[in-house]
Coordinates of C-alpha atoms in Angstrom, one line a residue:
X75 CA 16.2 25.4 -22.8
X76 CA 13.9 22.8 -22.1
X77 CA 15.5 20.2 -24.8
X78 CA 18.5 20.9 -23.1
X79 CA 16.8 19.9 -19.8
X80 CA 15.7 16.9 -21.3
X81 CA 18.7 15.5 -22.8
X82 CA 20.3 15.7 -19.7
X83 CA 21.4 12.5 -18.4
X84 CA 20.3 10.9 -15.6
X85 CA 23.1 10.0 -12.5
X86 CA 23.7 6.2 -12.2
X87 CA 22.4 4.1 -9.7
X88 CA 23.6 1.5 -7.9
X89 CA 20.3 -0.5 -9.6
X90 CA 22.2 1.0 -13.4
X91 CA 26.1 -1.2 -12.3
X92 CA 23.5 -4.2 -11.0
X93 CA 21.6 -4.3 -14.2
X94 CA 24.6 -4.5 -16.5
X95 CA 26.8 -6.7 -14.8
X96 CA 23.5 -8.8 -14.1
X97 CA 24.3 -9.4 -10.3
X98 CA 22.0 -7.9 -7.2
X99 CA 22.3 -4.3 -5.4
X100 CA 23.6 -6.3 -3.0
X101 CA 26.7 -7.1 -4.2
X102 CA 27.2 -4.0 -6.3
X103 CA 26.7 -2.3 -2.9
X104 CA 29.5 -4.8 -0.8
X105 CA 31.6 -4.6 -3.6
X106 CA 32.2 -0.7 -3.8
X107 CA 32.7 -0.6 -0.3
X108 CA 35.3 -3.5 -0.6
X109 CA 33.9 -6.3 1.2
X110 CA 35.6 -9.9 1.3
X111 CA 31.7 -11.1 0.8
X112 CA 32.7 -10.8 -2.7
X113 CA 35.0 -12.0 -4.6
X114 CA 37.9 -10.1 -5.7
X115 CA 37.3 -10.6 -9.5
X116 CA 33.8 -9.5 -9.0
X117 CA 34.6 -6.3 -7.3
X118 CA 36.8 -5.0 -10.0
X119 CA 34.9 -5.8 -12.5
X120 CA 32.0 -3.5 -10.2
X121 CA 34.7 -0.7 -9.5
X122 CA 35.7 -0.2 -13.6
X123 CA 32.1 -0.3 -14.5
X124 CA 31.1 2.4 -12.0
X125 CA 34.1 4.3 -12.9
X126 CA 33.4 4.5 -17.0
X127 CA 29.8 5.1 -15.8
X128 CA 30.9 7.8 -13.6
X129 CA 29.0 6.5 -10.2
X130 CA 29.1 8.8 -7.6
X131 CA 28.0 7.8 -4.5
X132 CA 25.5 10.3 -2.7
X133 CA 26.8 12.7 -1.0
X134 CA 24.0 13.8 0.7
X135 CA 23.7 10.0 1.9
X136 CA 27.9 10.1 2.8
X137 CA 27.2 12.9 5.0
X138 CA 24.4 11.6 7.0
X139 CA 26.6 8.6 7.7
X140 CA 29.0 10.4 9.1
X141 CA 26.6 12.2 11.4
X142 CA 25.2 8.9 12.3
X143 CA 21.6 9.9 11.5
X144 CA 18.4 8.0 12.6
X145 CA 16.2 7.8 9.3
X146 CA 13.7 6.2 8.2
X147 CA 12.1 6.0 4.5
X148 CA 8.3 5.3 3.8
X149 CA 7.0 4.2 0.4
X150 CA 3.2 4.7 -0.3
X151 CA 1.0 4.1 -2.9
X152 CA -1.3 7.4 -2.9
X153 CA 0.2 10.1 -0.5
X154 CA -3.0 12.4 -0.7
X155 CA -5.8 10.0 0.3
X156 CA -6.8 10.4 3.7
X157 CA -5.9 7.3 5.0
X158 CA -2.0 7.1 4.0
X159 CA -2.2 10.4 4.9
X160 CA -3.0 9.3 8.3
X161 CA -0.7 6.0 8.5
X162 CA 2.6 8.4 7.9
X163 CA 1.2 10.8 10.3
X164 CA 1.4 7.9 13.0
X165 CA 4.7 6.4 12.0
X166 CA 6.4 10.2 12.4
X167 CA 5.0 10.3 15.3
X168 CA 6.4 7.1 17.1
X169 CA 9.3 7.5 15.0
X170 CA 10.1 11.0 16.4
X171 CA 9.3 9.6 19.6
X172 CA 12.1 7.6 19.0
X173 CA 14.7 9.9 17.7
X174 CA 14.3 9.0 14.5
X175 CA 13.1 11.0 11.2
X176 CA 11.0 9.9 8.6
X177 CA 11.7 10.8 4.7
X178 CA 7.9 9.9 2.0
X179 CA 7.9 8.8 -1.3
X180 CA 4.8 8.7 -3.2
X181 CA 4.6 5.9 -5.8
X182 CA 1.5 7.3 -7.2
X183 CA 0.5 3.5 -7.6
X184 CA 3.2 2.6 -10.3
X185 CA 5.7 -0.3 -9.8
X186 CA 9.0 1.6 -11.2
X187 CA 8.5 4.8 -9.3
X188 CA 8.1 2.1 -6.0
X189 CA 11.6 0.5 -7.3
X190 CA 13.1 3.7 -7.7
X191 CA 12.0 4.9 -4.2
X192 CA 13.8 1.3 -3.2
X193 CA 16.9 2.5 -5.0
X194 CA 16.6 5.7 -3.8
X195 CA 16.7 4.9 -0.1
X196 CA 19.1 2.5 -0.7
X197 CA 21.6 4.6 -2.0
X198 CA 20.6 7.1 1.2
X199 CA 21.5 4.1 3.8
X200 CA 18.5 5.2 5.5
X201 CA 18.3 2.7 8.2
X202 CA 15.2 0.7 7.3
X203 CA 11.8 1.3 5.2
X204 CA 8.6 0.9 5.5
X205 CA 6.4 0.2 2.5
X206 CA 2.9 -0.8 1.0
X207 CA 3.0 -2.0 -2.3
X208 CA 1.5 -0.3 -5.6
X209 CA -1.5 -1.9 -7.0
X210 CA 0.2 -3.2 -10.1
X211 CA 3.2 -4.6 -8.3
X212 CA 3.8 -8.0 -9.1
X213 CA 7.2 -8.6 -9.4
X214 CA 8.7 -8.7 -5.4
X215 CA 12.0 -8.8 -7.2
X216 CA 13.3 -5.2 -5.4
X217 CA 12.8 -6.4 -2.2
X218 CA 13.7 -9.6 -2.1
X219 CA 16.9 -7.2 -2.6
X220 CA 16.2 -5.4 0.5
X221 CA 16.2 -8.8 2.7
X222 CA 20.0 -9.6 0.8
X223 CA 21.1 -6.9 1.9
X224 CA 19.9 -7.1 5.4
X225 CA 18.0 -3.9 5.7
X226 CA 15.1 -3.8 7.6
X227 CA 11.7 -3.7 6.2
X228 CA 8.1 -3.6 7.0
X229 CA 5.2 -3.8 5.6
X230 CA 1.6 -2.5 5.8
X231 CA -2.1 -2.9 4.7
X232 CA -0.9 -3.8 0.9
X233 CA 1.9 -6.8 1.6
X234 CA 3.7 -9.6 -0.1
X235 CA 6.6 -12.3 1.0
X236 CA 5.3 -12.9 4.4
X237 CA 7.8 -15.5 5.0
X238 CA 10.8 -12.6 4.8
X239 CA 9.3 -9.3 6.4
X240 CA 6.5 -8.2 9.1
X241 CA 3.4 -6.7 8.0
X242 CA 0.6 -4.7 9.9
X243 CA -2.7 -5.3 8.2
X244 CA -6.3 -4.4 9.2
X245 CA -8.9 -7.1 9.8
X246 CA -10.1 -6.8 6.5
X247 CA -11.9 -9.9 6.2
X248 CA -13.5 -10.3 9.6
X249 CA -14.9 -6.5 9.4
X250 CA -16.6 -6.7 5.3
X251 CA -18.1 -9.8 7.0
X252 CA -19.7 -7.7 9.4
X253 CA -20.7 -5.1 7.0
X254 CA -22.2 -7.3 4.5
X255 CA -24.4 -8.8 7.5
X256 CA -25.3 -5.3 8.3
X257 CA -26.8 -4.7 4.9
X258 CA -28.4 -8.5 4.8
X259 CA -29.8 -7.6 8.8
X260 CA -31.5 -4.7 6.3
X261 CA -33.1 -6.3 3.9
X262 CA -30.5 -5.9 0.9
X263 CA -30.3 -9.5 -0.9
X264 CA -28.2 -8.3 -4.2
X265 CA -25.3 -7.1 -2.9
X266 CA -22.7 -6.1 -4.8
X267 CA -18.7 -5.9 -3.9
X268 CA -16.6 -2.8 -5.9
X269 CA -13.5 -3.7 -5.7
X270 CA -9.2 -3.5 -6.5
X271 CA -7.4 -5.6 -8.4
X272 CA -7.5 -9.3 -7.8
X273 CA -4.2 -10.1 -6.8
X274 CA -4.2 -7.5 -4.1
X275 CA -3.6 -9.4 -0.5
X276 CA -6.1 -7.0 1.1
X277 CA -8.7 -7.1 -1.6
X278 CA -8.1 -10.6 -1.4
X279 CA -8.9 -10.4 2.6
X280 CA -12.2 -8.1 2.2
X281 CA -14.1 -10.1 -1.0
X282 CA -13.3 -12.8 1.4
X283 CA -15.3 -11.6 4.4
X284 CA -17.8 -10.2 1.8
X285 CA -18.0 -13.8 0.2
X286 CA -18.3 -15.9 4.0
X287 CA -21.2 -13.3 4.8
X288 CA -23.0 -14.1 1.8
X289 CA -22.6 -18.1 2.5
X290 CA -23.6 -17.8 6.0
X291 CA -27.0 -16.1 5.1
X292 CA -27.7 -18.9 2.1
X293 CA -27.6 -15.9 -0.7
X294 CA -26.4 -17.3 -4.0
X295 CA -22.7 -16.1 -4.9
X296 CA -23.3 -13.8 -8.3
X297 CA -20.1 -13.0 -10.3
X298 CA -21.7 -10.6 -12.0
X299 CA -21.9 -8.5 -8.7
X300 CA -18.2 -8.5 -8.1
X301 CA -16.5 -5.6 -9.9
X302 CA -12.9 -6.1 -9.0
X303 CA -10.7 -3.7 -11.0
X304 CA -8.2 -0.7 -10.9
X305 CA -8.2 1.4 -7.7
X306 CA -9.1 4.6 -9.9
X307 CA -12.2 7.0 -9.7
X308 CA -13.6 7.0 -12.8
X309 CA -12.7 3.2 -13.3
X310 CA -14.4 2.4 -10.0
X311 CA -17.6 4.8 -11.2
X312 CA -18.2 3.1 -14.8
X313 CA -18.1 0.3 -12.5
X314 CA -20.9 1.0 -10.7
X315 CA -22.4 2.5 -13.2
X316 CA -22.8 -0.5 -15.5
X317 CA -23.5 -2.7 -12.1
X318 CA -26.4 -0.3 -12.0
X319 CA -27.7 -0.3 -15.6
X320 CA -27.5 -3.9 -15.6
X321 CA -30.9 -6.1 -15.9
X322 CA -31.0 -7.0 -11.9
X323 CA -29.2 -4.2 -10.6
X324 CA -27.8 -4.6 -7.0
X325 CA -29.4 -3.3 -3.9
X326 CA -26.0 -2.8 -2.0
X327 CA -22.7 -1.9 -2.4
X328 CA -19.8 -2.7 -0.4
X329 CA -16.5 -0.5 -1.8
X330 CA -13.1 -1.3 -1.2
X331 CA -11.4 1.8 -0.2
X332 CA -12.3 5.5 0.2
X333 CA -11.5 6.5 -3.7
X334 CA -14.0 3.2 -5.0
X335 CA -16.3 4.4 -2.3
X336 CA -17.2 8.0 -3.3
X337 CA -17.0 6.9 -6.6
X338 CA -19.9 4.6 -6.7
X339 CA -21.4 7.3 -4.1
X340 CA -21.0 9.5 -7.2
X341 CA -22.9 7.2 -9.3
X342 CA -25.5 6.4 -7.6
X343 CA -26.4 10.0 -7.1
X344 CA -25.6 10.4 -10.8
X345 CA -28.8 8.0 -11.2
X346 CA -31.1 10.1 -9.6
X347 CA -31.5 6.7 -7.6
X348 CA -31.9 7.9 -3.7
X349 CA -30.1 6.1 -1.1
X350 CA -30.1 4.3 0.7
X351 CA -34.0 3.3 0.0
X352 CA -32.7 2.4 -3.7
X353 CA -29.2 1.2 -3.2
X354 CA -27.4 1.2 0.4
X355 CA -23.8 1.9 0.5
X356 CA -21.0 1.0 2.7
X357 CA -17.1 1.5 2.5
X358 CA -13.6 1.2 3.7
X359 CA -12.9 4.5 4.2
X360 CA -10.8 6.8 7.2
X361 CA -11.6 10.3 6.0
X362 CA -14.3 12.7 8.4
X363 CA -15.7 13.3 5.0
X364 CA -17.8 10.2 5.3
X365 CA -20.2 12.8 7.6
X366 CA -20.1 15.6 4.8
X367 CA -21.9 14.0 2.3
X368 CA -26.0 13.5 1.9
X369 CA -27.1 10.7 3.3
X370 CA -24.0 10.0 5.8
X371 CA -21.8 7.6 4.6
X372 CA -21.7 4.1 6.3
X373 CA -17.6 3.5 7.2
X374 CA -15.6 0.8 8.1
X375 CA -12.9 2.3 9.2
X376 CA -9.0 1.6 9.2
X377 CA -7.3 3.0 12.8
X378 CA -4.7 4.4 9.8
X379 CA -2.8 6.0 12.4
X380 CA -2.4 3.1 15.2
X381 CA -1.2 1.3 11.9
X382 CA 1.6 3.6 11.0
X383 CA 2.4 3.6 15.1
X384 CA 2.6 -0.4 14.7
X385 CA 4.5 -0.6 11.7
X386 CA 7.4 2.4 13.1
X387 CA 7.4 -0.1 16.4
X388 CA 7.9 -3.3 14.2
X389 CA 10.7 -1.6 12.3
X390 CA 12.7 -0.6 15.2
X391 CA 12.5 -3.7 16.4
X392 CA 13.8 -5.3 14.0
X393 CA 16.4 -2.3 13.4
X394 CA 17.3 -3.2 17.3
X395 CA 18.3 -6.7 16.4
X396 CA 14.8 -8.2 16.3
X397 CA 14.9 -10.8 14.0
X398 CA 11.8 -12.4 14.6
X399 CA 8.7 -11.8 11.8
X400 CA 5.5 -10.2 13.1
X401 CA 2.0 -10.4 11.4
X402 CA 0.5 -7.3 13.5
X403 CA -3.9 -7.3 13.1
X404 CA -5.6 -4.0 13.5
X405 CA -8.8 -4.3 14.0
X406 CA -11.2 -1.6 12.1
X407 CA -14.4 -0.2 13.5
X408 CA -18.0 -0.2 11.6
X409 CA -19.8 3.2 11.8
X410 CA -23.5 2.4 11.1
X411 CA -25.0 6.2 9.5
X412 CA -28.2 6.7 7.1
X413 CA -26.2 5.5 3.8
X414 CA -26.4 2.0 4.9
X415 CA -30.2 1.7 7.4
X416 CA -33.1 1.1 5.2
X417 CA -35.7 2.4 7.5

């Protein structure tokens, strides 16, 4: 039974038709519905294909449009973290202030299952998406598609092509600035910065503040105290761990996100070193759990949930006719607790 399962084949997309006839969605999408946008040539050629493919258009996505639904679809990187927990919490909120319902798709941090959650709300006409990319997405190429084709997209904390879509970020840069100060104000002079991969816009915004904090105070710059790799725990902990084991082993750590943070919290502990006398710790992180754990942990915290509010707001704008592109700053709050106070 389960080889049976397995051999089944999969139902073809609208992303399938594209890919062979090596045009965009956008036009396999016009095409099938007839429209004079494409040439008449073209749309046979898109209406033999789909029929030797046996393309069926959803149905599930027919019959919402015929009962004029208000939906909304939300891509997220990591769906059980606290803090995209949190941002979808606030963008079902305003969106069911607003009469409109919100359908989640989890990318587990992995580019094709973000395309396919593209695709997927494509082919369910939801009426615009909001999105945050996966950490190894590099290739913008799927939503360039979504600007073609006129739906409306936002983006938050993790964002690309700022010159086509709005984007609600936190003030990344501007609050690891004040954190690293906070650990300079006590006493910590190697300082190191655990971080996501490089090419990341809002790991790019945090080393940043992390870096200006260290110029302003005159504190060499060390490479070898930047550990800028996959958002993963055990990743993030051999990090640390070698950062720690190293000949002139930092006496701070800054983290990048809640997952890097407990991680290096992890292997600290796993030292027998004792913060924060040994190593003081700091990091980006939303959850309450940041008061669970012995010493308390030092946050800077994202408002997650204003952010998924500001995003639904920016999306329904644009939904409305807004045409205009909006850069929307959050700013996060520092709480100072024991993990960080040298005493």
């Amino acid at each position: 039974m389960a080889e049976e399962k397995s051999n089944k084949p999969r139902r073809t997309s609208l992303k399938d038709l594209a890919d062979q006839l090596g045009v965009s969605i956008a036009t396999v999408s016009r095409a099938l519905r007839g429209s004079h946008e494409v040439g008449e040539e073209m749309r046979e050629k898109v209406k033999s294909l789909a029929k030797k493919l046996n393309y069926r258009p959803n149905p599930f996505a027919q019959s919402l449009r015929k009962e004029a639904p208000r939906v909304i679809g939300v891509v997220v990187p990591n769906l059980v973290t606290h803090y995209y927990a949190s941002v979808l919490d606030g963008i079902e909120e305003y969106a069911r202030q607003n009469g409109y319902s919100v359908f989640s798709c989890n990318s587990h941090e992995d580019h094709t299952r973000e395309e396919m959650a593209v695709d997927n709300f494509i082919s369910m006409h939801v009426e615009g998406i909001i999105a945050c990319l996966a950490q190894d997405t590099v290739d913008y190429s799927h939503f360039r598609e979504i600007y073609d084709m006129g739906i409306p997209l936002v983006f938050f904390a993790r964002t690309c092509l700022p010159e086509l879509f709005s984007q609600v970020v936190a003030n990344g840069d501007e609050a690891a600035q004040q954190a690293t100060q906070h650990l300079i104000d006590n006493g910590c002079r190697r300082i190191a910065f655990v971080g996501g991969p490089n090419h990341l816009d809002m790991v790019i915004r945090r080393k940043h503040g992390y870096l200006e904090a260290l110029r302003d105070n005159r504190i060499p710059i060390q490479r070898e105290l930047v550990a800028c790799g996959k958002i993963d725990f055990d990743v993030a902990r051999n990090a640390t761990l070698k950062l720690l084991e190293s000949e002139n082993p930092p006496d701070a750590i800054l983290a990048f996100n809640d997952i890097i943070t407990y991680a290096a919290f992890d292997a600290i502990k796993s030292k027998g070193l004792q913060i924060p006398d040994d190593v003081a710790i700091m990091g980006f992180t939303d959850g309450d759990t940041a008061t669970f754990v012995t010493p308390k942990l030092s946050a800077i915290m994202d408002q997650a949930h204003l952010q998924g509010e500001k995003a639904c707001e920016l999306l329904l704008r644009n939904i409305n006719g807004d045409k205009r592109i909006y850069r929307e700053v959050v700013p996060m709050i520092l709480k100072i607790r024991d993990s960080s106070t040298k005493y």
